[in-house]
Amino acid sequence: MSTETMTRAEAAPAVLPVGRYGYDQVDRTFLRERIEQFRDQVNRRIAGDLTEEEFKPLRLMNGLYLQLHAYMLRVAVPYGTLGSKQVRALARIAREFDKGYGHFTTRQNIQFNWIKLEDTVAALEVLAEADMHAIQTSGNCIRNITSDEFAGAAKDELLDPRVHAEILRQWSTLHPEFTFLPRKFKFAISGSPHDRVVARFHDIGLIARPGPHGRPVFEVFVGGGLGRTPLVGVSLRDDLPEEDLLAYMEAILRVYNAHGRRDNIYKARIKILVQALGTDEFRRQVEEEFAAMDRARYRIEPALVEAIKARFGAPDFAPEGNAAAVLAEDRRRDVRFDAWVRTNTHEHKAPGYISLVVSLKPAGGIPGDATAEQLDLLADLADEFSFGELRVTHLQNVVLGHVRQDQLHTVWQRLSQAGLGTANVNFITDIVACPGLDYCALANARSIPIAQKLSSRFADLELQREIGDLRINISGCINACGHHHAAHLGILGVDKRGQEAFQITLGGSGEEDASIGQILGPAMAEDETVDAVARLIDLYLVRRENGERFLDTYRRVGTAAFKDVVYAPA
């Protein structure tokens, strides 16, 4: 990999995309060849030469699922970073091949839920023209590498993780040894001391920081995950040197590939293997494999890191000037703008700049959905105000990473005109939800209607401010695509004697204080659940001390009081 990558990097295009790896002709030729392969497979399926059973593994390799009503195309957004041209390509797919919108997911992917089989190749061609694809967004392989939505911009960041995310992406894409793992495999990587990638709930979570001589080191979490058996990952190494990153990752995957269970889909994830062996024994086996490997073959030399880094475009920040003073004056004059700035922005490392979060959670809206028109607007705003770059968050929002502070008011006004100016990030209505039974063939219940009812119930901004930091996540089934286990207040859709019902969990966290939400009691009907959430909030507001978050009050008070207000007779 290293020689080829360095040679290709030396031939990097003159104009590089800001914040992400610039494709060259080798990448584009590969995508075209892959599409031609799939075109033949689709034509054979339409002609009846392939059965659905024969076609299934071929379509999954290209991100195509068969859901309840139609095919669903899942598109990868590596480390969550998109260029404006790519966003316009997504808008075009939404407009021409779907019903006018796309759905951003908790895996920094985007899904299109109404794709016709005969249109799939054309959709992949639109993606390829924008240097995108849907490879490895499904199947038992290493999935999209996710990262911090504020990577390269956050003031608190220790190290920009995107270069290493790209190295991992290149290593893992179509890796011949890991194409048929026991189950899907998920990576996340961050370079911030604040875990914004849910690292401890991934098969492998990496937290990077500067090490000796300025080279990065990584803390390696392994065996975390949600779903049927939620588990917090264990720390396998705290000081993995950058040069050994690929070798150590490969050693972990080899142990998993060799011993992971293939006889039982519910026990096939690496988290089950780590628990079965125990952390010490799993670590011993990984270290043994690591020691036996030809480490030189995998070594990441500084020259390789620099070669990959050279394929990333960097923002050309303007001098700070009076940008901060202009923003302060704009906030003073416009209270609605001030409220939005307080919730929807994040401190930037460059003086005079700020990162903003575009909430895709308007009151009564569908979490994570964006229309083709909204996508086009986001692309325009990225070009005009953020170096042509956007990010997708695992919380189903979008980030403009580098906006001058004196331009923020203009950006907010244009977002608001398009229904994208909701000031609710990290509030109770910033709800995460999977598509649930409205689309998903695996779901037991609809996630979207209850999310809409909750966001409408708590739409009052003053009430949201009063409640403060509170994360609600909703999943339509035990597979937990909505990450309900990691929410302060989680909601799980279940089938209760043929009826949709919802189970509440409390006390989860996906951050550095990672914990798994505990089931509060029996499942309830949809409207009963909305009322129960309201009673839980009322109790929290009465019992909290010294500005505690909901999570802090729950941890201090305990489950019993919260259970009583939901289930005790009136």
XYZ file of C-alpha atoms in Angstrom:
570
model
C 0.000 0.000 0.000
C 2.641 2.506 1.036
C 4.625 2.772 -2.211
C 1.523 2.997 -4.372
C -0.091 5.531 -2.092
C 2.994 7.709 -2.022
C 3.344 7.561 -5.806
C -0.292 8.464 -6.299
C -0.060 11.174 -3.662
C 2.816 12.793 -5.523
C 0.449 13.089 -8.474
C -2.247 14.772 -6.404
C -4.641 17.048 -8.283
C -3.799 20.762 -8.217
C -7.088 21.714 -6.557
C -7.733 19.588 -3.506
C -11.090 19.190 -1.754
C -11.006 20.821 1.680
C -11.229 18.348 4.535
C -11.208 15.105 2.590
C -8.982 12.955 0.407
C -8.751 13.942 -3.239
C -9.437 11.073 -5.651
C -7.146 10.520 -8.626
C -7.698 8.684 -11.902
C -6.926 5.302 -10.323
C -9.788 5.738 -7.851
C -12.181 6.904 -10.559
C -11.295 4.085 -12.941
C -11.901 1.573 -10.164
C -15.357 3.009 -9.450
C -16.312 2.954 -13.142
C -15.244 -0.689 -13.445
C -17.172 -1.598 -10.324
C -20.317 0.083 -11.679
C -20.017 -1.814 -14.956
C -19.809 -5.058 -12.997
C -22.952 -4.131 -11.102
C -24.755 -3.003 -14.272
C -24.360 -6.519 -15.652
C -25.589 -8.040 -12.384
C -28.660 -5.775 -12.283
C -29.494 -6.536 -15.909
C -29.247 -10.259 -15.222
C -31.541 -9.903 -12.190
C -34.122 -7.898 -14.180
C -33.972 -10.476 -16.989
C -34.544 -13.270 -14.473
C -31.131 -14.852 -15.010
C -30.340 -14.304 -11.332
C -32.704 -15.202 -8.514
C -33.159 -12.751 -5.633
C -31.154 -15.144 -3.459
C -28.286 -15.127 -5.971
C -28.519 -11.359 -6.437
C -28.649 -10.485 -2.721
C -24.899 -10.712 -1.910
C -24.062 -8.806 -5.096
C -26.417 -5.908 -4.343
C -25.356 -5.752 -0.685
C -21.753 -5.295 -1.793
C -22.983 -2.148 -3.536
C -25.045 -0.771 -0.659
C -28.439 -1.884 -1.941
C -30.962 -3.319 0.533
C -34.457 -4.637 -0.152
C -36.730 -3.026 2.438
C -40.452 -3.107 3.131
C -41.605 -1.022 0.173
C -38.628 -0.599 -2.151
C -34.880 -0.897 -2.480
C -32.838 1.302 -0.159
C -29.455 2.664 -1.283
C -27.011 3.443 1.515
C -24.165 5.801 0.571
C -20.926 6.087 2.534
C -19.648 9.447 3.750
C -16.083 8.615 4.904
C -15.385 10.273 8.265
C -18.554 12.275 7.672
C -16.977 14.847 5.352
C -18.662 15.993 2.142
C -17.839 18.508 -0.569
C -20.495 20.789 -2.041
C -20.354 18.930 -5.368
C -21.055 15.706 -3.501
C -24.006 17.240 -1.654
C -25.471 18.395 -4.976
C -25.038 14.845 -6.296
C -27.012 13.561 -3.294
C -29.700 16.169 -3.995
C -29.870 14.981 -7.597
C -30.327 11.361 -6.517
C -33.060 12.442 -4.090
C -34.808 14.391 -6.832
C -34.422 11.990 -9.771
C -34.481 8.548 -8.171
C -36.181 8.944 -4.759
C -39.132 10.961 -3.459
C -37.219 14.196 -3.057
C -35.283 13.595 0.149
C -32.501 11.613 1.779
C -32.090 10.333 5.322
C -28.825 10.876 7.251
C -28.025 8.009 9.607
C -26.164 7.426 12.866
C -23.282 5.955 10.836
C -22.581 9.164 8.885
C -24.189 7.584 5.827
C -27.130 8.817 3.808
C -29.955 6.483 2.766
C -32.435 6.762 -0.085
C -35.520 4.688 0.651
C -37.437 4.617 -2.639
C -34.907 3.456 -5.234
C -36.079 1.380 -8.202
C -33.801 -1.481 -9.151
C -33.541 -0.290 -12.751
C -32.306 3.125 -11.483
C -29.592 1.873 -9.171
C -26.764 1.914 -11.699
C -27.620 5.462 -12.778
C -27.614 6.525 -9.111
C -24.189 4.939 -8.603
C -22.940 6.784 -11.698
C -24.087 10.092 -10.206
C -22.191 9.212 -7.026
C -19.050 8.226 -8.902
C -19.022 11.510 -10.814
C -18.720 13.179 -7.402
C -16.084 10.721 -6.056
C -18.550 8.777 -3.919
C -19.761 5.205 -3.702
C -21.859 2.769 -1.698
C -19.253 0.022 -1.298
C -19.035 -1.634 2.130
C -22.106 0.100 3.499
C -23.571 -3.355 4.004
C -22.446 -6.951 4.389
C -20.118 -8.616 6.888
C -17.165 -6.333 6.291
C -15.552 -3.219 7.733
C -18.151 -0.477 7.364
C -17.794 3.263 6.884
C -15.060 4.754 9.126
C -16.740 7.479 11.194
C -15.176 10.450 12.922
C -15.708 13.639 14.894
C -17.960 16.134 13.113
C -15.703 18.967 14.304
C -12.459 17.281 13.185
C -9.830 19.769 12.083
C -11.887 22.665 13.383
C -12.577 22.145 17.097
C -10.738 24.342 19.571
C -10.434 21.438 22.016
C -9.000 19.021 19.448
C -5.592 17.478 20.153
C -5.128 15.906 16.731
C -7.065 15.930 13.447
C -8.143 12.276 13.031
C -9.202 12.438 9.369
C -5.824 11.524 7.882
C -5.731 8.343 9.959
C -9.389 7.701 9.145
C -8.423 7.876 5.479
C -5.493 5.490 6.030
C -7.891 3.070 7.719
C -10.400 3.538 4.884
C -7.824 2.648 2.241
C -6.593 -0.331 4.257
C -10.061 -1.715 4.900
C -11.763 -1.145 1.528
C -12.013 -4.498 -0.245
C -9.404 -6.001 2.093
C -9.329 -9.608 0.822
C -8.912 -11.139 4.278
C -11.818 -9.215 5.792
C -14.453 -9.342 3.071
C -16.437 -12.079 4.817
C -16.117 -11.468 8.544
C -18.401 -13.217 11.049
C -20.491 -9.997 11.140
C -20.335 -6.335 10.189
C -17.490 -4.371 11.782
C -17.532 -0.724 12.792
C -14.679 1.733 13.412
C -14.801 5.249 14.855
C -11.879 7.613 15.418
C -11.521 10.919 17.254
C -8.677 13.253 18.166
C -10.460 15.075 20.949
C -10.398 14.350 24.697
C -14.181 14.664 24.526
C -15.626 11.538 22.927
C -17.814 12.807 20.105
C -17.739 9.536 18.132
C -19.180 7.079 20.685
C -15.815 5.294 20.596
C -16.665 2.959 23.460
C -19.679 1.541 21.608
C -17.797 0.480 18.480
C -16.158 -2.785 17.477
C -12.982 -0.705 17.493
C -12.941 2.868 18.778
C -9.774 4.946 18.527
C -8.925 8.097 20.460
C -5.809 9.813 19.073
C -3.530 12.224 20.884
C -0.004 13.577 20.340
C 2.674 11.201 21.589
C 6.455 11.277 21.943
C 8.314 13.265 19.265
C 5.012 14.716 18.071
C 3.788 11.500 16.447
C 0.289 10.338 17.373
C -0.564 7.521 19.732
C -3.944 5.860 20.042
C -6.093 4.498 22.818
C -7.782 1.413 21.409
C -11.234 0.389 22.621
C -12.532 -2.940 21.399
C -15.679 -4.994 21.800
C -18.208 -2.250 22.337
C -21.590 -2.246 20.657
C -25.326 -1.832 21.016
C -28.025 -4.074 19.589
C -29.288 -7.211 21.277
C -26.324 -7.366 23.679
C -25.204 -3.810 24.510
C -21.673 -3.633 25.890
C -19.175 -0.867 26.632
C -15.866 -1.527 24.878
C -12.733 -2.330 26.843
C -9.468 -0.429 26.545
C -6.979 -2.775 24.867
C -4.070 -0.348 24.458
C -3.559 3.197 25.669
C -0.384 3.979 23.795
C -0.451 2.364 20.361
C 2.179 4.140 18.228
C 1.115 5.559 14.893
C 3.572 3.359 12.999
C 1.867 0.209 14.313
C -1.726 1.330 13.802
C -2.485 -0.837 10.762
C -0.595 -3.887 12.046
C -2.428 -3.796 15.374
C -5.815 -3.300 13.729
C -5.076 -6.243 11.448
C -4.047 -8.380 14.416
C -7.376 -7.644 16.135
C -9.322 -8.442 12.969
C -7.393 -11.673 12.460
C -8.198 -12.923 15.975
C -11.841 -12.017 15.439
C -11.948 -13.539 11.970
C -10.448 -16.762 13.246
C -12.542 -17.205 16.400
C -15.706 -15.143 15.897
C -18.809 -17.300 15.809
C -20.417 -17.857 12.429
C -22.931 -20.416 13.688
C -25.112 -17.857 15.479
C -25.757 -14.401 14.034
C -26.658 -13.082 17.492
C -23.296 -14.095 18.932
C -21.114 -13.197 15.964
C -19.962 -9.660 16.802
C -16.488 -9.154 18.273
C -18.049 -7.925 21.535
C -19.254 -11.479 22.203
C -15.802 -12.916 21.515
C -14.127 -10.400 23.834
C -16.598 -11.255 26.591
C -16.224 -14.994 26.015
C -12.425 -14.935 26.117
C -12.118 -12.180 28.698
C -10.198 -8.975 28.092
C -6.822 -10.343 29.210
C -7.000 -13.445 27.038
C -8.264 -11.493 24.033
C -5.437 -8.995 24.495
C -2.907 -11.858 24.802
C -4.076 -13.398 21.541
C -3.959 -10.064 19.741
C -0.467 -9.323 21.046
C 0.659 -12.802 20.018
C -0.680 -12.280 16.489
C 0.797 -8.777 16.409
C 4.225 -10.076 17.428
C 4.161 -12.759 14.729
C 3.284 -10.368 11.908
C 5.687 -8.889 9.394
C 5.403 -5.467 11.025
C 7.602 -3.747 8.453
C 5.000 -4.540 5.797
C 2.358 -2.599 7.702
C 4.483 0.158 9.228
C 3.113 3.660 8.783
C 6.137 5.821 8.157
C 5.938 9.608 8.610
C 6.394 10.005 4.851
C 3.226 8.012 4.208
C 1.220 10.118 6.662
C 2.506 13.267 4.992
C 1.670 11.847 1.554
C -1.922 11.154 2.594
C -2.147 14.516 4.321
C -0.964 16.168 1.101
C -4.101 14.873 -0.637
C -6.314 16.883 1.721
C -7.156 20.479 0.954
C -6.800 22.900 3.871
C -8.900 26.026 4.501
C -7.177 29.333 3.865
C -8.379 31.224 6.917
C -8.645 34.994 6.688
C -7.225 37.230 9.432
C -9.497 37.581 12.443
C -10.188 41.287 11.938
C -13.335 42.442 13.773
C -15.326 39.231 13.088
C -15.898 38.492 16.784
C -17.125 42.035 17.463
C -19.575 41.846 14.544
C -20.956 38.547 15.837
C -21.373 39.976 19.330
C -23.314 42.936 17.933
C -25.506 40.666 15.763
C -26.345 38.590 18.825
C -27.198 41.670 20.850
C -29.591 42.974 18.192
C -31.378 39.672 17.423
C -32.513 37.513 20.351
C -33.615 34.601 18.129
C -30.207 34.539 16.489
C -28.548 34.726 19.897
C -30.561 31.696 21.065
C -29.476 29.748 17.997
C -25.804 30.693 18.450
C -25.926 29.470 22.047
C -27.110 25.993 21.064
C -25.964 25.387 17.498
C -22.339 26.532 17.353
C -19.021 25.123 18.459
C -15.748 26.895 19.206
C -13.242 26.928 16.333
C -9.470 26.740 16.633
C -8.966 29.554 14.110
C -9.531 33.074 15.486
C -12.576 34.731 13.934
C -14.190 31.433 12.843
C -16.867 29.190 14.287
C -18.449 25.809 13.458
C -22.226 25.667 13.178
C -24.600 22.740 13.467
C -27.592 22.669 11.134
C -30.360 20.886 12.993
C -32.340 18.428 10.863
C -34.892 18.181 13.715
C -37.596 20.847 13.281
C -40.646 20.531 15.544
C -42.734 17.649 14.233
C -40.110 16.767 11.627
C -38.454 13.469 10.747
C -34.991 13.256 12.358
C -32.197 13.171 9.777
C -34.306 13.873 6.702
C -33.218 16.573 4.233
C -35.017 17.507 1.035
C -33.247 17.916 -2.290
C -33.808 21.683 -2.052
C -32.309 21.800 1.445
C -29.302 19.776 0.269
C -28.757 22.209 -2.600
C -28.966 25.126 -0.169
C -26.428 23.490 2.152
C -24.083 23.033 -0.813
C -24.496 26.706 -1.754
C -23.817 27.829 1.829
C -20.766 25.569 2.001
C -19.377 27.172 -1.152
C -20.091 30.709 0.001
C -19.157 30.460 3.669
C -17.269 27.226 4.540
C -14.651 26.457 1.879
C -17.056 24.123 0.050
C -17.106 21.579 2.864
C -19.821 20.041 5.100
C -19.877 17.327 7.697
C -22.526 14.773 8.643
C -22.920 13.934 12.336
C -23.757 10.611 13.961
C -26.585 12.549 15.643
C -28.240 13.083 12.244
C -27.378 16.753 11.821
C -25.072 18.606 9.409
C -22.122 20.866 10.236
C -20.606 23.792 8.368
C -17.138 23.587 9.845
C -15.493 26.927 9.109
C -17.727 30.003 9.029
C -16.427 33.513 9.705
C -18.117 34.892 12.764
C -19.160 38.087 11.010
C -20.994 36.017 8.360
C -22.847 33.780 10.807
C -25.979 35.934 10.977
C -26.373 35.828 7.190
C -25.946 32.039 7.171
C -28.536 31.624 9.938
C -31.065 33.800 8.104
C -30.750 31.710 4.952
C -30.984 28.480 6.926
C -34.087 29.735 8.723
C -35.804 30.624 5.445
C -35.387 26.971 4.406
C -36.644 25.496 7.694
C -33.113 24.694 8.851
C -32.699 27.282 11.593
C -34.020 25.270 14.553
C -32.147 26.139 17.765
C -32.246 22.795 19.554
C -28.884 21.009 19.349
C -28.412 18.795 22.427
C -31.910 19.685 23.627
C -34.795 17.265 24.162
C -36.071 17.739 20.580
C -32.668 16.967 19.007
C -33.946 13.398 18.759
C -32.065 10.586 17.020
C -34.274 7.972 15.363
C -33.843 5.133 12.909
C -36.366 4.757 10.040
C -38.168 1.995 11.956
C -41.177 0.147 10.619
C -42.021 2.891 8.140
C -39.228 1.481 5.939
C -37.100 -1.155 7.650
C -37.806 -4.851 7.104
C -36.275 -5.726 10.493
C -38.208 -3.249 12.657
C -40.994 -4.048 15.140
C -42.349 -0.521 15.515
C -42.364 2.882 13.858
C -39.746 5.251 15.278
C -40.662 8.297 13.249
C -44.210 9.052 14.543
C -43.200 8.950 18.204
C -40.173 11.163 17.448
C -42.498 13.642 15.741
C -44.939 13.629 18.661
C -42.172 14.163 21.206
C -40.569 17.014 19.269
C -43.985 18.680 18.912
C -44.801 18.136 22.609
C -41.576 19.857 23.690
C -41.357 22.406 20.875
C -41.401 25.430 23.181
C -37.833 26.764 23.172
C -38.053 28.200 26.678
C -39.085 24.787 28.003
C -36.228 23.137 26.115
C -33.764 25.597 27.630
C -35.205 24.894 31.062
C -34.737 21.142 30.565
C -31.209 21.622 29.204
C -28.895 18.911 27.934
C -30.965 15.769 27.352
C -30.474 13.160 24.655
C -33.400 11.049 23.398
C -32.673 8.235 20.953
C -35.308 5.945 19.433
C -34.867 2.542 17.794
C -37.559 0.596 15.988
C -36.127 -2.770 17.031
C -33.505 -4.426 19.186
C -30.848 -3.946 16.495
C -30.582 -0.414 17.955
C -29.771 1.596 14.819
C -31.141 4.594 16.750
C -28.575 3.969 19.542
C -31.267 4.027 22.244
C -29.014 2.214 24.742
C -26.573 5.153 24.654
C -29.230 7.814 25.265
C -30.027 9.597 28.505
C -33.601 8.609 27.698
C -33.896 5.791 25.195
C -37.008 4.427 23.523
C -37.156 0.961 21.982
C -39.983 -0.127 19.724
C -41.188 -3.684 20.356
C -43.964 -5.975 19.200
C -46.400 -6.554 22.087
C -48.913 -9.200 21.133
C -49.087 -7.910 17.578
C -49.229 -4.231 18.563
C -46.502 -1.609 18.442
C -45.271 -0.699 21.915
C -42.350 1.230 23.355
C -39.947 0.465 26.162
C -38.124 3.286 27.984
C -34.475 3.076 29.067
C -32.771 5.623 31.318
C -29.167 6.463 32.129
C -27.291 5.737 28.922
C -24.368 7.769 27.623
C -22.208 7.458 24.521
C -19.512 9.818 25.717
C -16.412 9.308 27.877
C -18.681 8.402 30.817
C -20.187 5.654 28.632
C -23.021 3.677 30.168
C -25.900 1.513 29.000
C -29.430 2.683 29.633
C -31.477 0.509 31.977
C -34.976 -0.671 31.118
C -37.514 1.214 33.238
C -40.424 -1.220 32.985
C -43.034 -2.751 30.662
C -43.558 -1.347 27.179
C -46.432 1.055 26.527
C -48.482 2.286 23.603
C -47.162 5.240 21.612
C -49.244 8.010 23.216
C -48.752 6.534 26.700
C -45.017 6.659 26.110
C -45.131 10.336 25.111
C -47.077 11.106 28.317
C -44.631 9.017 30.355
C -41.686 10.999 28.966
C -43.432 14.214 30.005
C -43.866 12.902 33.560
C -40.194 11.861 33.688
C -39.180 15.363 32.660
C -41.461 16.920 35.269
C -39.859 14.768 37.974
C -36.376 15.683 36.810
C -37.167 19.413 36.927
C -38.412 19.012 40.501
C -35.569 16.831 41.756
C -32.505 18.271 40.029
C -29.877 20.171 42.014
C -27.435 22.885 41.033
C -28.238 22.851 37.328
C -27.751 19.112 36.932
C -28.328 17.492 33.556
C -31.133 14.931 33.327
C -28.499 12.174 33.282
C -26.830 13.465 36.445
C -30.111 13.671 38.338
C -31.091 10.172 37.247
C -27.738 8.773 38.372
C -28.003 10.538 41.745
C -31.674 9.819 42.458
C -31.818 6.284 41.088
C -34.397 4.360 39.099
C -37.180 3.892 41.619
C -38.485 7.463 41.697
C -38.543 7.658 37.901
C -40.265 4.297 37.668
C -42.941 5.398 40.115
C -43.994 8.443 38.082
C -44.410 6.265 35.001
C -46.054 3.151 36.417
C -47.487 3.942 39.878
C -51.311 4.233 39.940
C -52.540 7.849 39.915
